[in-house]
GROMACS .gro file of C-alpha atoms in nm:
model
  224
    1MET     CA    1   3.862  26.252   8.481
    2SER     CA    2   4.094  26.241   8.780
    3ALA     CA    3   4.152  26.483   9.066
    4ILE     CA    4   4.485  26.499   9.245
    5PRO     CA    5   4.442  26.663   9.593
    6ASP     CA    6   4.723  26.791   9.811
    7SER     CA    7   4.749  26.897  10.180
    8SER     CA    8   4.866  27.240  10.070
    9GLY     CA    9   4.515  27.323   9.949
   10ILE     CA   10   4.588  27.261   9.584
   11ALA     CA   11   4.390  27.021   9.369
   12THR     CA   12   4.470  26.926   9.011
   13LEU     CA   13   4.181  26.832   8.782
   14VAL     CA   14   4.246  26.634   8.467
   15GLY     CA   15   3.984  26.556   8.206
   16THR     CA   16   3.788  26.689   7.910
   17PRO     CA   17   3.672  27.059   7.913
   18LYS     CA   18   3.312  26.941   7.985
   19GLU     CA   19   3.428  26.722   8.277
   20ILE     CA   20   3.641  26.999   8.421
   21GLN     CA   21   3.359  27.255   8.389
   22ALA     CA   22   3.120  27.025   8.581
   23ARG     CA   23   3.374  26.981   8.860
   24LEU     CA   24   3.456  27.354   8.881
   25ASN     CA   25   3.088  27.435   8.925
   26LYS     CA   26   3.103  27.251   9.255
   27SER     CA   27   3.447  27.376   9.358
   28GLN     CA   28   3.505  27.601   9.660
   29ALA     CA   29   3.841  27.721   9.524
   30ASP     CA   30   3.926  28.093   9.543
   31ARG     CA   31   4.138  28.091   9.229
   32VAL     CA   32   4.177  27.856   8.928
   33LEU     CA   33   4.474  27.811   8.691
   34ALA     CA   34   4.385  27.630   8.364
   35MET     CA   35   4.610  27.460   8.109
   36THR     CA   36   4.488  27.302   7.787
   37PHE     CA   37   4.648  27.027   7.576
   38VAL     CA   38   4.580  26.947   7.214
   39HIS     CA   39   4.647  26.601   7.064
   40GLN     CA   40   4.839  26.468   7.367
   41GLN     CA   41   4.833  26.108   7.485
   42PRO     CA   42   4.648  26.058   7.822
   43GLY     CA   43   4.955  25.909   7.988
   44VAL     CA   44   5.168  26.207   7.892
   45VAL     CA   45   4.918  26.453   8.036
   46GLU     CA   46   4.890  26.257   8.364
   47THR     CA   47   5.272  26.253   8.404
   48LEU     CA   48   5.301  26.622   8.321
   49THR     CA   49   5.021  26.705   8.565
   50GLU     CA   50   5.197  26.524   8.849
   51ASN     CA   51   5.523  26.705   8.783
   52ILE     CA   52   5.348  27.045   8.766
   53MET     CA   53   5.174  26.966   9.095
   54ASN     CA   54   5.499  26.883   9.270
   55MET     CA   55   5.674  27.198   9.140
   56THR     CA   56   5.377  27.420   9.235
   57VAL     CA   57   5.374  27.290   9.594
   58SER     CA   58   5.750  27.344   9.625
   59LEU     CA   59   5.728  27.695   9.480
   60LEU     CA   60   5.447  27.789   9.717
   61GLU     CA   61   5.659  27.679  10.010
   62VAL     CA   62   5.935  27.906   9.889
   63LEU     CA   63   5.702  28.206   9.840
   64ARG     CA   64   5.565  28.162  10.191
   65GLU     CA   65   5.904  28.198  10.353
   66ARG     CA   66   5.935  28.519  10.554
   67GLN     CA   67   6.303  28.583  10.486
   68GLU     CA   68   6.363  28.704  10.130
   69GLN     CA   69   6.718  28.571  10.112
   70SER     CA   70   6.605  28.231  10.235
   71SER     CA   71   6.333  28.225   9.970
   72LEU     CA   72   6.577  28.302   9.693
   73GLU     CA   73   6.813  28.029   9.809
   74ARG     CA   74   6.536  27.771   9.829
   75LEU     CA   75   6.406  27.872   9.488
   76ALA     CA   76   6.753  27.829   9.344
   77GLU     CA   77   6.784  27.489   9.504
   78ILE     CA   78   6.461  27.375   9.337
   79MET     CA   79   6.559  27.500   8.995
   80LEU     CA   80   6.920  27.380   8.995
   81PRO     CA   81   7.037  27.019   8.936
   82SER     CA   82   7.074  26.807   9.251
   83ALA     CA   83   7.448  26.793   9.192
   84PRO     CA   84   7.695  26.987   8.978
   85VAL     CA   85   7.733  26.856   8.621
   86SER     CA   86   8.066  26.687   8.570
   87PRO     CA   87   8.307  26.878   8.338
   88THR     CA   88   8.375  26.544   8.170
   89LEU     CA   89   8.004  26.498   8.104
   90LEU     CA   90   7.981  26.851   7.958
   91LYS     CA   91   8.275  26.778   7.731
   92GLU     CA   92   8.124  26.451   7.614
   93ALA     CA   93   7.794  26.623   7.548
   94ALA     CA   94   7.965  26.891   7.339
   95MET     CA   95   8.152  26.623   7.141
   96LEU     CA   96   7.827  26.433   7.081
   97ILE     CA   97   7.655  26.745   6.955
   98GLN     CA   98   7.939  26.819   6.715
   99ALA     CA   99   7.943  26.463   6.588
  100ARG     CA  100   7.571  26.457   6.521
  101LYS     CA  101   7.581  26.799   6.361
  102ALA     CA  102   7.856  26.680   6.122
  103VAL     CA  103   7.648  26.376   6.023
  104LEU     CA  104   7.334  26.577   5.967
  105GLU     CA  105   7.512  26.846   5.765
  106SER     CA  106   7.702  26.600   5.549
  107GLY     CA  107   7.425  26.569   5.289
  108ASP     CA  108   7.460  26.191   5.300
  109TRP     CA  109   7.117  26.118   5.445
  110LEU     CA  110   6.770  26.086   5.288
  111THR     CA  111   6.415  26.064   5.415
  112ALA     CA  112   6.202  25.755   5.333
  113THR     CA  113   6.015  25.959   5.073
  114GLU     CA  114   6.340  26.067   4.906
  115VAL     CA  115   6.464  25.709   4.902
  116ALA     CA  116   6.136  25.596   4.750
  117GLY     CA  117   6.162  25.863   4.484
  118LEU     CA  118   6.510  25.743   4.379
  119ALA     CA  119   6.404  25.380   4.379
  120GLY     CA  120   6.085  25.452   4.181
  121PHE     CA  121   5.836  25.324   4.436
  122SER     CA  122   5.466  25.401   4.430
  123ALA     CA  123   5.375  25.756   4.534
  124ARG     CA  124   5.072  25.628   4.725
  125ASN     CA  125   5.283  25.496   5.013
  126PRO     CA  126   5.641  25.590   4.931
  127SER     CA  127   5.785  25.516   5.272
  128ALA     CA  128   5.655  25.158   5.297
  129GLN     CA  129   5.949  24.982   5.126
  130PRO     CA  130   6.225  25.180   5.300
  131HIS     CA  131   6.061  25.104   5.631
  132LYS     CA  132   6.048  24.738   5.536
  133TRP     CA  133   6.418  24.739   5.456
  134LYS     CA  134   6.488  24.886   5.797
  135LYS     CA  135   6.271  24.627   5.971
  136GLN     CA  136   6.452  24.348   5.788
  137GLN     CA  137   6.787  24.503   5.885
  138GLN     CA  138   6.884  24.551   5.521
  139ILE     CA  139   6.958  24.915   5.608
  140PHE     CA  140   6.982  25.128   5.922
  141THR     CA  141   6.868  25.475   5.997
  142ILE     CA  142   6.944  25.770   6.224
  143GLN     CA  143   6.653  25.958   6.383
  144HIS     CA  144   6.631  26.333   6.418
  145HIS     CA  145   6.321  26.513   6.548
  146GLY     CA  146   6.122  26.191   6.508
  147ILE     CA  147   6.216  26.142   6.142
  148ASP     CA  148   6.416  25.848   6.007
  149TYR     CA  149   6.705  25.927   5.775
  150TYR     CA  150   6.861  25.662   5.545
  151PRO     CA  151   7.227  25.661   5.435
  152ALA     CA  152   7.243  25.761   5.068
  153TRP     CA  153   7.588  25.607   5.030
  154ALA     CA  154   7.439  25.261   5.111
  155LEU     CA  155   7.204  25.265   4.808
  156ALA     CA  156   7.336  25.100   4.496
  157ALA     CA  157   7.250  25.312   4.190
  158ASP     CA  158   7.329  25.018   3.956
  159ASN     CA  159   7.069  24.811   4.140
  160GLY     CA  160   6.776  25.054   4.139
  161PHE     CA  161   6.893  25.232   4.455
  162ARG     CA  162   6.839  24.926   4.669
  163PRO     CA  163   7.052  24.883   4.987
  164CYS     CA  164   7.400  24.736   4.936
  165LYS     CA  165   7.377  24.367   5.025
  166ALA     CA  166   7.690  24.383   5.242
  167LEU     CA  167   7.524  24.634   5.473
  168MET     CA  168   7.300  24.370   5.625
  169GLU     CA  169   7.602  24.169   5.739
  170ILE     CA  170   7.765  24.478   5.878
  171ILE     CA  171   7.451  24.567   6.073
  172LYS     CA  172   7.453  24.217   6.222
  173ILE     CA  173   7.815  24.257   6.320
  174PHE     CA  174   7.736  24.578   6.507
  175THR     CA  175   7.404  24.456   6.660
  176ASP     CA  176   7.536  24.441   7.015
  177SER     CA  177   7.773  24.738   7.000
  178LYS     CA  178   7.632  25.020   6.790
  179ASP     CA  179   7.296  25.179   6.728
  180GLY     CA  180   7.208  25.381   6.418
  181TRP     CA  181   7.404  25.686   6.524
  182GLY     CA  182   7.700  25.471   6.632
  183MET     CA  183   7.711  25.311   6.287
  184ALA     CA  184   7.676  25.653   6.123
  185TYR     CA  185   7.985  25.777   6.311
  186TRP     CA  186   8.181  25.463   6.223
  187PHE     CA  187   8.101  25.473   5.853
  188ARG     CA  188   8.202  25.839   5.811
  189ALA     CA  189   8.526  25.820   6.017
  190ASP     CA  190   8.870  25.754   5.868
  191ASN     CA  191   8.954  25.390   5.927
  192SER     CA  192   9.308  25.260   5.970
  193ALA     CA  193   9.201  24.910   5.863
  194LEU     CA  194   9.100  25.064   5.529
  195GLY     CA  195   9.418  25.259   5.477
  196GLY     CA  196   9.273  25.573   5.631
  197ARG     CA  197   8.970  25.575   5.405
  198ARG     CA  198   8.609  25.597   5.525
  199PRO     CA  199   8.392  25.281   5.527
  200GLN     CA  200   8.104  25.464   5.359
  201ASP     CA  201   8.326  25.556   5.062
  202LEU     CA  202   8.418  25.190   5.005
  203LEU     CA  203   8.093  25.010   5.087
  204LEU     CA  204   7.969  24.982   4.732
  205SER     CA  205   8.308  24.930   4.559
  206SER     CA  206   8.484  24.710   4.817
  207PRO     CA  207   8.216  24.566   5.046
  208GLU     CA  208   8.430  24.272   5.168
  209GLN     CA  209   8.698  24.512   5.295
  210VAL     CA  210   8.439  24.708   5.487
  211ILE     CA  211   8.295  24.390   5.638
  212GLU     CA  212   8.643  24.291   5.761
  213ALA     CA  213   8.697  24.640   5.904
  214ALA     CA  214   8.368  24.604   6.092
  215LYS     CA  215   8.479  24.272   6.235
  216ASP     CA  216   8.813  24.427   6.339
  217GLU     CA  217   8.623  24.711   6.511
  218VAL     CA  218   8.416  24.470   6.719
  219GLU     CA  219   8.707  24.245   6.803
  220GLY     CA  220   8.911  24.547   6.906
  221VAL     CA  221   8.638  24.657   7.144
  222GLU     CA  222   8.594  24.307   7.290
  223HIS     CA  223   8.966  24.268   7.352
  224GLY     CA  224   9.040  24.628   7.434
   0.00000   0.00000   0.00000
């Protein structure tokens, strides 16, 4: 258990319920505010506690101000960003949200369990093989809410729904320039090097063309 004291008269206690109870029995505090956490890592709780402590001290300072208008202004300063958000940043964020939404709603992505079902893997540990493919860079994933999603268009039905062999080379080409989401955007976008067609639509039928388009993409960025 740890106790984080402060000159403002506030002390934060962190520990198990039994530890906290023992400490409170000896406390001279007038009032107590308790928060409980279930299934949280110790480091996360410690960080959260420190942030709550800092915010509480700041809020108390605001509430102790005699002038109401001054209090409101200081409270607003605490709650608002330190600097205005750039319109360009807002625009980029909106574009990113729309791009991710389009990918997620495309119906082109599968969970590890769904991939395992198509490929006929054991039901005891269905995600083991898809995860192994990812680790070996035979396939890439996008992550949403902590879940990995695999590209359905990269699985060859005529080969037991295993990853297209060309995908490994493409992943290597993009290693230093694109993460999973970056590759997802590239594969679903119309590509001039492919006559305006999407790389994901040609990966299984014309893998060499897609590999060359990936090389062109990297070279264009490097010389752009």
